[in-house]
Coordinates of N, CA and C in Angstrom, one line a residue:
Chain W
X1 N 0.8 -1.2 0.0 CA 0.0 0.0 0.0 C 0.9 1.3 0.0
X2 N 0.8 2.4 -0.8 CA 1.3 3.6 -1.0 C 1.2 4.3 0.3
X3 N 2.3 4.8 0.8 CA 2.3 5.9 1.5 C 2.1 7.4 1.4
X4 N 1.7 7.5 0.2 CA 1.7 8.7 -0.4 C 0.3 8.8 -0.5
X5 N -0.2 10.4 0.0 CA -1.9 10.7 -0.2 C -2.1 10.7 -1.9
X6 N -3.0 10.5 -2.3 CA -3.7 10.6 -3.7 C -3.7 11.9 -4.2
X7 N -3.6 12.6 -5.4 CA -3.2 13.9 -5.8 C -4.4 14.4 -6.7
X8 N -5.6 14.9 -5.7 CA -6.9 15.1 -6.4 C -6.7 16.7 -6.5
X9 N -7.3 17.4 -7.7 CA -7.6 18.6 -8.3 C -7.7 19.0 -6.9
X10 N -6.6 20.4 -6.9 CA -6.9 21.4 -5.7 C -7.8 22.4 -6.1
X11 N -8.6 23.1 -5.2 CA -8.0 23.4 -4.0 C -8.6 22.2 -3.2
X12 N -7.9 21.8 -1.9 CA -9.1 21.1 -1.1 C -7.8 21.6 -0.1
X13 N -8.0 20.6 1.4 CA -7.5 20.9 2.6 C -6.5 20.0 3.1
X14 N -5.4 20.7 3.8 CA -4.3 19.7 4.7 C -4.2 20.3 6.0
X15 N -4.6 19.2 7.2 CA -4.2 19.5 8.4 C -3.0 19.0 8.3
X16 N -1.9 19.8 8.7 CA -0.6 19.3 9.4 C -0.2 19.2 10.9
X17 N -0.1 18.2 11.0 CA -0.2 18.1 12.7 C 1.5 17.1 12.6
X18 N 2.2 18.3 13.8 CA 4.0 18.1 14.0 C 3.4 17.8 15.2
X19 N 3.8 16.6 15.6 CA 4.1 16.3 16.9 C 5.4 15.4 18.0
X20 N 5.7 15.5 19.2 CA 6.7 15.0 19.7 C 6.0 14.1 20.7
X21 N 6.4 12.7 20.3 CA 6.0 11.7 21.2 C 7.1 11.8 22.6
X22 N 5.8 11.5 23.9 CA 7.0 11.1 25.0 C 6.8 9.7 24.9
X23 N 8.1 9.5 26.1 CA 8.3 8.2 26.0 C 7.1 7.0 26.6
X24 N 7.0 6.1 26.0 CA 6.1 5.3 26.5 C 4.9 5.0 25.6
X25 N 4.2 4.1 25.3 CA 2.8 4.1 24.3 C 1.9 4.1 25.2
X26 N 1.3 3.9 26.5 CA 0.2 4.4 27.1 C -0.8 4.3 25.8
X27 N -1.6 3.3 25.2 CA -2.4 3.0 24.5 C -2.2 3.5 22.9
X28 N -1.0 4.8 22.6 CA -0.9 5.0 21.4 C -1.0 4.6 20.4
X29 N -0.4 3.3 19.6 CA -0.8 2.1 18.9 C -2.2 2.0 18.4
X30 N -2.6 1.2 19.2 CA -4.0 1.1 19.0 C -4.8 2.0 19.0
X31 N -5.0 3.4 19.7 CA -5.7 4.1 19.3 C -5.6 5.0 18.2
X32 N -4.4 5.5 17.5 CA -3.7 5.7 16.3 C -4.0 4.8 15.3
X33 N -4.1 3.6 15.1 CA -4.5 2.7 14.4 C -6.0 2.9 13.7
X34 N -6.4 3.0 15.1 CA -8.1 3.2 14.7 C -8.9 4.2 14.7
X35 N -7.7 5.5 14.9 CA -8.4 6.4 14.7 C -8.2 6.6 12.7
X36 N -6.8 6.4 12.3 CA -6.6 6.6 10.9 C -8.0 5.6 10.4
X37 N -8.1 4.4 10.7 CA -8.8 3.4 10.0 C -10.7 4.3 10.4
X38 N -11.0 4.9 11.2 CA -11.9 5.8 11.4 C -11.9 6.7 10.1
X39 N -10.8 7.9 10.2 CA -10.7 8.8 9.4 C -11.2 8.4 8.1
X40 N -10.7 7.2 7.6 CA -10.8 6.9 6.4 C -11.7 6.7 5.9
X41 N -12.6 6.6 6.9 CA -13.9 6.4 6.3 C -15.2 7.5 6.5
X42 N -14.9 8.3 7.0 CA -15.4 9.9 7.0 C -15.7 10.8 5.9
X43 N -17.2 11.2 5.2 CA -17.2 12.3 4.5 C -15.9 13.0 4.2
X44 N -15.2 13.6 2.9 CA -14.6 14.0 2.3 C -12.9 13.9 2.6
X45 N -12.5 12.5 3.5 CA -11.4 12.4 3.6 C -10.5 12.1 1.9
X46 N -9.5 12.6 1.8 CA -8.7 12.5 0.8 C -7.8 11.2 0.4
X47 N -7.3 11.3 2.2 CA -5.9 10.7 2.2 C -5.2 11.6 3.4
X48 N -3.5 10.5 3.7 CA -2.9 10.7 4.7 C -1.2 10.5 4.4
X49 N -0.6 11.1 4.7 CA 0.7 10.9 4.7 C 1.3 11.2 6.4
X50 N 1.7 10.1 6.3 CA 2.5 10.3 8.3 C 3.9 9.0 8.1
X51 N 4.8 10.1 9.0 CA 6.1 9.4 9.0 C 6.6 10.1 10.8
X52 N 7.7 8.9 11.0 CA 8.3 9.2 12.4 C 9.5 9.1 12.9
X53 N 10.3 9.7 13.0 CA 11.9 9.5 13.7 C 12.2 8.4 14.4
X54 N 13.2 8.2 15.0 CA 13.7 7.8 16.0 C 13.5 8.3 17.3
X55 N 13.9 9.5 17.1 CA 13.4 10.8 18.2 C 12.2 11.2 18.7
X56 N 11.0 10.5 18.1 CA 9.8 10.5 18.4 C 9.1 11.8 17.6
X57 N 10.0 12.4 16.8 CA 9.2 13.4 16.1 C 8.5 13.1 14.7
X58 N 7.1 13.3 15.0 CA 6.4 12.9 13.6 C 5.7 14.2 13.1
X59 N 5.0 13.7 11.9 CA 4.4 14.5 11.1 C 3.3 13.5 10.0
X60 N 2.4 13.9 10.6 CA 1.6 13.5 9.9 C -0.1 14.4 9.1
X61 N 0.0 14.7 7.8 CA -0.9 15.2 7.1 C -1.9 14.9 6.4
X62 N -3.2 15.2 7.1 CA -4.5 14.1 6.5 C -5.1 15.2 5.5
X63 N -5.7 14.8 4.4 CA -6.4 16.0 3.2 C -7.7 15.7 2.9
X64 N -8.4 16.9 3.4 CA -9.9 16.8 3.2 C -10.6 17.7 2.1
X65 N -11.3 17.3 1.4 CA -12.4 18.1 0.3 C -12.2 19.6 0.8
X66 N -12.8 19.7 2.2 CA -13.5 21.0 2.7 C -13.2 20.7 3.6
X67 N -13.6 22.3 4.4 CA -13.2 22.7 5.8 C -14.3 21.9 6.8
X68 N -15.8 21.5 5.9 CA -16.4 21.0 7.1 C -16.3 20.2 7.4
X69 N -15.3 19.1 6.5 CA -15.4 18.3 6.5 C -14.1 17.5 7.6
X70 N -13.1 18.5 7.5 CA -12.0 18.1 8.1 C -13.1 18.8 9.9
X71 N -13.4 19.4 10.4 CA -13.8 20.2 11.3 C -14.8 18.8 12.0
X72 N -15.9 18.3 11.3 CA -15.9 17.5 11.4 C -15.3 16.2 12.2
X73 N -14.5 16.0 11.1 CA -13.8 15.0 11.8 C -12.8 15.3 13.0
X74 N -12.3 16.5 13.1 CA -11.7 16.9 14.3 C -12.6 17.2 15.4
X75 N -13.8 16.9 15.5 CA -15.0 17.0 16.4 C -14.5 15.6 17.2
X76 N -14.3 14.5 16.3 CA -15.0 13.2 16.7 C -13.8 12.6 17.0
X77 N -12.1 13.2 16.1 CA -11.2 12.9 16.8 C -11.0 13.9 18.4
X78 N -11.4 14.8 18.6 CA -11.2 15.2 20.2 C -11.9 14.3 20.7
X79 N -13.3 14.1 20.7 CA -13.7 12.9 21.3 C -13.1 11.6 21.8
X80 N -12.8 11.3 20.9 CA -12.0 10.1 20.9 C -10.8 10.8 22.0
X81 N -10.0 11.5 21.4 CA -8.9 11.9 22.2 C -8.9 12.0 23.7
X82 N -10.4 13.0 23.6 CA -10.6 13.1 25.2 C -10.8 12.0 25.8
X83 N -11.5 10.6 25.4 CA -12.0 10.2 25.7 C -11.0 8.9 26.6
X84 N -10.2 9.1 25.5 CA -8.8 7.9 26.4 C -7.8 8.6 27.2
X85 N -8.0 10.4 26.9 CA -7.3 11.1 27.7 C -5.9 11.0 27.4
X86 N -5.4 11.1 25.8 CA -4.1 10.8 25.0 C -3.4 11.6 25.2
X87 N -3.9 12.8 24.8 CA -2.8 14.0 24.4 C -2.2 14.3 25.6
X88 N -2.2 14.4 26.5 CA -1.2 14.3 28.4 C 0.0 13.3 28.0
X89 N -0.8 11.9 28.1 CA 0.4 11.2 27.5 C 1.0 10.5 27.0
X90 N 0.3 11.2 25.3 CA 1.5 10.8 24.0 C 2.3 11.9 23.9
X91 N 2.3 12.8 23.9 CA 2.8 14.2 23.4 C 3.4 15.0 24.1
X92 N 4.6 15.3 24.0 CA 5.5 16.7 25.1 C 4.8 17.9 24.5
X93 N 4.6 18.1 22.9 CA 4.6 19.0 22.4 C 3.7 19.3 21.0
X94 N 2.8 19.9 20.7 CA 2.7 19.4 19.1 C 2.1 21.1 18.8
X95 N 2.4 21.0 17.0 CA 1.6 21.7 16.4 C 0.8 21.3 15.5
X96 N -0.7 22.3 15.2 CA -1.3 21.6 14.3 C -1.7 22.8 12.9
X97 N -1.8 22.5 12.3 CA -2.1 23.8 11.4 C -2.8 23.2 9.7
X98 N -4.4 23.9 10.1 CA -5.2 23.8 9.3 C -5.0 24.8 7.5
X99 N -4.3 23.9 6.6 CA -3.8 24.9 5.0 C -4.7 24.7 3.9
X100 N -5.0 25.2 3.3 CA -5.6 25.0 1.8 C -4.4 24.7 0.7
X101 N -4.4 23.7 0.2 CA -3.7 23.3 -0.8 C -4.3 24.0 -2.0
X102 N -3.2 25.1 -2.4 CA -3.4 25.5 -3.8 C -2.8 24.9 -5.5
X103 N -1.6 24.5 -5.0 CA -1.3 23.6 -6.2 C -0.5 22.4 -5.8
X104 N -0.3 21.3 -6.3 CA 0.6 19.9 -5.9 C 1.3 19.5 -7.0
X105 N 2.2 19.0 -7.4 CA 2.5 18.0 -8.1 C 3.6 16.8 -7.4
X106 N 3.8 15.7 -8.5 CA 4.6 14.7 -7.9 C 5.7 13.8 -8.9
X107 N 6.2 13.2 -8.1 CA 7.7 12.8 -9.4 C 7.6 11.4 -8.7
X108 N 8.1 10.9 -9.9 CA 7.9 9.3 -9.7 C 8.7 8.7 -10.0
X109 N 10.1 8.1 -10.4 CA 11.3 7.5 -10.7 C 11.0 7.0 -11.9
X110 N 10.2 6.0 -12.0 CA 9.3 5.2 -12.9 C 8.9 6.1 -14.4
X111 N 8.8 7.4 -13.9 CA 8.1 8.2 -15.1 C 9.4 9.0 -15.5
X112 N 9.9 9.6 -14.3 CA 11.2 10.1 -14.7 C 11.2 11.7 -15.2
X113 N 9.6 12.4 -14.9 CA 9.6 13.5 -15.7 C 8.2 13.9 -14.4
X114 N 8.3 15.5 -14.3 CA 7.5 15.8 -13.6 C 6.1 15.8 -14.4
X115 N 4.8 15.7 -13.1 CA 3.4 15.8 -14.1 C 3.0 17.3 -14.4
X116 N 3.4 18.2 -13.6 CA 2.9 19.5 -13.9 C 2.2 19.9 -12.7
X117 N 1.7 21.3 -12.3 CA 0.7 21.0 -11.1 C -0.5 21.0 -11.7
X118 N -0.6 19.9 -10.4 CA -2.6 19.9 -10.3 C -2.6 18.9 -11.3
X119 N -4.0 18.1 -11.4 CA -4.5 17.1 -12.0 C -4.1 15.8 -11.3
X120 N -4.8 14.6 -11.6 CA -4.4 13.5 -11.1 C -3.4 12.5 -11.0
Chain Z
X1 N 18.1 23.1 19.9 CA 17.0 23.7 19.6 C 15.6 22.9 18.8
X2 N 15.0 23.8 19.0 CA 13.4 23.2 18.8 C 13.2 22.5 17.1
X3 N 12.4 21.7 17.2 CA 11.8 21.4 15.9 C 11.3 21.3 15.3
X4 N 10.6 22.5 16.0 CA 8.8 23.0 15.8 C 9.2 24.2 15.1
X5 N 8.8 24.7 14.0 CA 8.8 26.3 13.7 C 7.8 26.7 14.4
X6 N 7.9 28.1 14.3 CA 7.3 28.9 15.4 C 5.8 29.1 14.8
X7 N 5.3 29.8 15.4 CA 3.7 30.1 15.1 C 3.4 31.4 14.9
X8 N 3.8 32.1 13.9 CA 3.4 33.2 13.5 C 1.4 33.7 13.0
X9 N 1.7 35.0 13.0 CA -0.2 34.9 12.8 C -0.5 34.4 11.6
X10 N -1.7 33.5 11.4 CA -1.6 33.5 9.8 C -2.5 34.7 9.5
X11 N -2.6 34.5 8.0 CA -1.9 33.5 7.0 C -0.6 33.9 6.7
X12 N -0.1 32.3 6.5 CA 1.0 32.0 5.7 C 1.1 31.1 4.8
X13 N 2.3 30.6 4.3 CA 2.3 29.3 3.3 C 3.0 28.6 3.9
X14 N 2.7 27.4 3.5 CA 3.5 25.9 3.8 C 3.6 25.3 2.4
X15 N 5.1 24.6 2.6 CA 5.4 23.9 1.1 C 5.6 22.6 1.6
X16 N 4.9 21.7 1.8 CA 4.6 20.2 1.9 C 5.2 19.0 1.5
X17 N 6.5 18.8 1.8 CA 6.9 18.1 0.7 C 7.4 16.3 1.5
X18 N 6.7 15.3 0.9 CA 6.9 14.1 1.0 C 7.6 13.3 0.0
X19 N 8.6 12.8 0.5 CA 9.1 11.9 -0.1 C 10.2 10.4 0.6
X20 N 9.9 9.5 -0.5 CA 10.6 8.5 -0.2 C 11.7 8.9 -0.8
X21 N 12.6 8.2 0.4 CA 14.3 8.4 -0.2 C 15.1 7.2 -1.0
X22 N 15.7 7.1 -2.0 CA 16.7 5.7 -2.2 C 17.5 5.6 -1.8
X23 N 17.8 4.5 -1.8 CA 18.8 3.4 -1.1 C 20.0 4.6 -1.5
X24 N 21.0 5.1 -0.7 CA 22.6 5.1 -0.4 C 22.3 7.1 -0.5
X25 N 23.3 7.4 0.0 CA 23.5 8.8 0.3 C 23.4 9.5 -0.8
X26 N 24.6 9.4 -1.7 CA 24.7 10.3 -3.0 C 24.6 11.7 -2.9
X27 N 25.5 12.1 -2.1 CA 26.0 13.2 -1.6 C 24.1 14.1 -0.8
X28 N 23.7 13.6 -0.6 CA 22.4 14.2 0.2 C 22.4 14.7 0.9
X29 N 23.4 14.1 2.1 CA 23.0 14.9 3.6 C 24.4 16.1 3.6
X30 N 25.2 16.2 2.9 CA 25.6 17.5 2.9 C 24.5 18.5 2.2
X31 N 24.1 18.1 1.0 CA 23.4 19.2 0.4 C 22.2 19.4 1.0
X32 N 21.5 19.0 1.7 CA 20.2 18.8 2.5 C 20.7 19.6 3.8
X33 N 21.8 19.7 4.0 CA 22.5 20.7 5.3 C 22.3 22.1 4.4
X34 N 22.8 22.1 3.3 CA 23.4 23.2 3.0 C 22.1 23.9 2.2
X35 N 21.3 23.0 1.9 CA 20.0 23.7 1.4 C 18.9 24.5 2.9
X36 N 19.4 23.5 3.8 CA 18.7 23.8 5.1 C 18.9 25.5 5.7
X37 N 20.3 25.3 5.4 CA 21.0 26.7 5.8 C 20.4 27.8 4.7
X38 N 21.0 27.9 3.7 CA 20.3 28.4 2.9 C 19.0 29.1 2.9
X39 N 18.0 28.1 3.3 CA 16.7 28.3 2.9 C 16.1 29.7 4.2
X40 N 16.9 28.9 5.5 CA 16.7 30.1 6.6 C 17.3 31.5 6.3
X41 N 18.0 31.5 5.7 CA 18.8 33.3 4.7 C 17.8 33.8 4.4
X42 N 16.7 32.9 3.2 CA 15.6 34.0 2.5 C 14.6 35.0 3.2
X43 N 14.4 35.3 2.4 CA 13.5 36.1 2.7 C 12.1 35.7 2.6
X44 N 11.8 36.0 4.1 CA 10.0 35.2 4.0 C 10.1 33.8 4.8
X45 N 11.3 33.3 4.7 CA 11.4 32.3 5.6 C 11.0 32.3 6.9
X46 N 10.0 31.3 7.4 CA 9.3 31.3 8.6 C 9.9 30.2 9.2
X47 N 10.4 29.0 8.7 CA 10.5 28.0 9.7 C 10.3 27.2 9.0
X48 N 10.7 25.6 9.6 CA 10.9 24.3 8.6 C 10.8 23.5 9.9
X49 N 9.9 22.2 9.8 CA 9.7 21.2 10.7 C 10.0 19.5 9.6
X50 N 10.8 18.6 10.1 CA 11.5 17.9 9.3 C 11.4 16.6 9.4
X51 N 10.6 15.5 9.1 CA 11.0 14.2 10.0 C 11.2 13.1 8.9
X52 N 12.0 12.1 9.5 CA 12.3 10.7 8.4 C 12.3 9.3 8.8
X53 N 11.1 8.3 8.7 CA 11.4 6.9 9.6 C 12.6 6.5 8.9
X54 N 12.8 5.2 9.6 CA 13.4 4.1 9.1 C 13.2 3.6 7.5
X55 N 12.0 3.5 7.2 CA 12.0 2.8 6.1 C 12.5 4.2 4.9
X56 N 12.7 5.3 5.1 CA 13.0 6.6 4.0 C 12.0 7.2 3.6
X57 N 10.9 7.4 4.6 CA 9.9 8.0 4.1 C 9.7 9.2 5.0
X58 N 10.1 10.5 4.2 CA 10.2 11.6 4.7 C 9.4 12.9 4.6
X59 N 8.8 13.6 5.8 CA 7.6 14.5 4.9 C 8.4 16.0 5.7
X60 N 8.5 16.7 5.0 CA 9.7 18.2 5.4 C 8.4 19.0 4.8
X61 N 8.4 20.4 6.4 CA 7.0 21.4 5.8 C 7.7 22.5 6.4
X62 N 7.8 23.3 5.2 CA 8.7 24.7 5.5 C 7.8 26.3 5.1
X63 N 8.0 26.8 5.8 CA 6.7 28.0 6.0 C 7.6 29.2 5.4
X64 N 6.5 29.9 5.0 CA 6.6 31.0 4.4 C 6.3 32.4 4.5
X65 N 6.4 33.4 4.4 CA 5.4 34.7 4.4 C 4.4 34.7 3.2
X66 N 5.0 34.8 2.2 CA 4.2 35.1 0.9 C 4.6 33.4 -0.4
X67 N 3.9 33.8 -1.3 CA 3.9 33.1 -2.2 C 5.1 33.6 -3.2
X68 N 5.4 34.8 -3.4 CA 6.7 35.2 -3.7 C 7.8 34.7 -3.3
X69 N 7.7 34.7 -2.1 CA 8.9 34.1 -0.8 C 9.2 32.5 -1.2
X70 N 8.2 31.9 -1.2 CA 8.5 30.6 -1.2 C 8.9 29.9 -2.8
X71 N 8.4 31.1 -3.7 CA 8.5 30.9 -5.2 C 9.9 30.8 -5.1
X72 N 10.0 32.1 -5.0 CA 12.1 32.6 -4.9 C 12.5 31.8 -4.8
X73 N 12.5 31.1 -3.3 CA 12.9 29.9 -3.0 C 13.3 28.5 -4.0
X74 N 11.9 28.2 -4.2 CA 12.0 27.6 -5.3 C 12.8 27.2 -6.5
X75 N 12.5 28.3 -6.8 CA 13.7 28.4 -8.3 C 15.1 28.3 -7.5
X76 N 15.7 28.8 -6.8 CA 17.1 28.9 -6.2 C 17.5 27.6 -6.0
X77 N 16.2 26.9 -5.2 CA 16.3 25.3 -4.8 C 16.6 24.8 -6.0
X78 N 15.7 24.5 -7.2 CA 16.1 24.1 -8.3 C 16.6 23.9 -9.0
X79 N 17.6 25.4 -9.1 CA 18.6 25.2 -9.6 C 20.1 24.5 -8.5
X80 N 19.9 24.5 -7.8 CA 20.8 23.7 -6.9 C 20.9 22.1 -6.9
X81 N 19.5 21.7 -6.7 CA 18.9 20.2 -7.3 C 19.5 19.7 -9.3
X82 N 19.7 20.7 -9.4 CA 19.6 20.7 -11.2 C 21.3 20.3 -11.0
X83 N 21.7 21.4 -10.5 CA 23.2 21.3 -10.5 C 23.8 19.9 -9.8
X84 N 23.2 19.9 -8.6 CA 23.9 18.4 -7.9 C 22.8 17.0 -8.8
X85 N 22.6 17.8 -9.4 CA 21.4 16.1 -9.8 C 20.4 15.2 -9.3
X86 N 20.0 16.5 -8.3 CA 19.8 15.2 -6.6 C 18.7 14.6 -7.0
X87 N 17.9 15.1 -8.1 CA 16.4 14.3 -7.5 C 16.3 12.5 -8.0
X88 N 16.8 12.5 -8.9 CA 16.9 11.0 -9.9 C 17.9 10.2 -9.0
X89 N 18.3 10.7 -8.5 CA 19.3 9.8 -7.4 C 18.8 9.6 -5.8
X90 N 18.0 10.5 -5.6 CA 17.8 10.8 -3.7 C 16.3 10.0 -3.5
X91 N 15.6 10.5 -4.7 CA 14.5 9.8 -4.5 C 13.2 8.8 -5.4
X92 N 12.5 8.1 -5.1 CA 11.9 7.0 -5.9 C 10.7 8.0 -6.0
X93 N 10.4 8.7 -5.3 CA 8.6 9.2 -5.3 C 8.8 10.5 -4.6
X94 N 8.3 11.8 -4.7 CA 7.8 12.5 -3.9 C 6.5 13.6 -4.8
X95 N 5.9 13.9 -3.6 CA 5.1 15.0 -3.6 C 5.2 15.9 -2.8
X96 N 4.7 17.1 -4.0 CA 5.4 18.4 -3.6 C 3.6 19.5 -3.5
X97 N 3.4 19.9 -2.1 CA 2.1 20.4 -2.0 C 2.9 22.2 -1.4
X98 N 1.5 22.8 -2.0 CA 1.9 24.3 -1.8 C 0.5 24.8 -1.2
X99 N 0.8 25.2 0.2 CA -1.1 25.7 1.2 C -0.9 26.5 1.7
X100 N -1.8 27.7 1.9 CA -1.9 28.9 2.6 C -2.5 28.4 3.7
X101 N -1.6 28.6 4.9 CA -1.9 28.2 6.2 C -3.4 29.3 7.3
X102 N -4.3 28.7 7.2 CA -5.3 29.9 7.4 C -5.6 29.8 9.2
X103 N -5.2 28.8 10.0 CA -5.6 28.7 11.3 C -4.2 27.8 11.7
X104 N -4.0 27.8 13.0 CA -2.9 27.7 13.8 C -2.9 27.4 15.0
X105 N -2.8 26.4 15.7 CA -2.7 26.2 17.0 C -1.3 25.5 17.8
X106 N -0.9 25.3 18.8 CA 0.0 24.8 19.5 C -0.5 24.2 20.9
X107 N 0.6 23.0 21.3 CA -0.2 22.3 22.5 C 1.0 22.0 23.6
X108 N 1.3 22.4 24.4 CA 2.7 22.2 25.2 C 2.7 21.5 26.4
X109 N 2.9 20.3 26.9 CA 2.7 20.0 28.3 C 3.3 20.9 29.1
X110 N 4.3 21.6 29.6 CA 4.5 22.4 30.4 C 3.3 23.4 30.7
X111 N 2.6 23.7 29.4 CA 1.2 24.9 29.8 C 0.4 24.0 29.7
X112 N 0.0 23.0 29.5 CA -1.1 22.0 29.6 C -2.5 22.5 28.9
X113 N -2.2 23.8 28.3 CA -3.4 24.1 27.8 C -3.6 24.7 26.4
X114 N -4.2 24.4 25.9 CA -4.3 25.1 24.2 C -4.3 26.6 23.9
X115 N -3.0 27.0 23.3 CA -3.5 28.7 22.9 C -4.5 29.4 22.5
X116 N -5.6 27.6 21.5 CA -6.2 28.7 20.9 C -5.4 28.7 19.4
X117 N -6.4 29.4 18.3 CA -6.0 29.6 16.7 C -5.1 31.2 17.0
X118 N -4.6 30.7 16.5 CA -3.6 31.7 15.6 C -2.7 32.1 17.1
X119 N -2.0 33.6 16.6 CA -1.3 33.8 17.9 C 0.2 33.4 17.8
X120 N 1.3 33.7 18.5 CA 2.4 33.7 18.9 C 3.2 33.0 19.8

């Protein structure tokens, strides 16, 4: 499976959420698991790109159609969130920051040549 | 130091860039220093947050003031990449996203409490 989000006609939306894991999983795993496998199936999710250090520093960016759509779903992930009481302790630190993608493109070894922006 | 960029008011831009890395160095992590350095020089430069697992899958989101700023950038990057040849060598896949950052928040255990959108 591609770790790469899908490259749909902008404009649509990217939450970027930088965060610093502390030490320990205190249920992280599994709830991370099931929150993405959640996301994915929510009104106007796009796709997700997330990666992680050694250091505990990740980054992970989910892409939604629209704003109500991501809003939304950050309703039901606080829920969730509050609800296992995560963010105390997974995280020393994080940022999150809601963007509009205005143009993308992507390069692929295979093709060897850029696609241009925008389009699929 | 930190490896969070900071939180300026928005808006601003973010340039999104994910990618898998290939197998062996090929002079990368000097020029990946020296583009690092560089890119904090410009003008408009806000900050860069950076992370890479194990398997080479790396997502780098570097903030901007304007779309001028991060254009500039661009081209300069470019031609540096052009010059060392890096991309056909460094990487199998990436995508390259360009978003006006329109909301902002941060989360710190030490304050245990949410700033809140936007802000300093």
């Amino acid at each position: 499976m591609s770790r790469f989000a899908p490259r749909p006609e902008p404009p649509y939306y990217a939450v970027i959420f930088t965060a610093q894991r502390a030490d320990g999983d205190h249920g992280y795993d599994e709830t991370a698991a099931r929150m993405a496998e959640l996301a994915a199936q929510q009104p106007g999710y796009l796709g997700v790109e997330s990666t992680r250090d050694e250091a505990g520093l990740g980054i992970t960016v989910s892409y939604w159609r629209t704003t109500d759509d991501l809003m939304a779903w950050r309703r039901q992930l606080e829920h969730s969130v509050a609800r296992n009481n995560g963010r105390a302790q997974w995280y020393t630190h994080y940022e999150l920051r809601v963007a509009k993608v205005e143009r993308a493109y992507g390069w692929d070894r295979a093709d060897g040549k850029r696609p241009g922006d925008g389009g699929a």
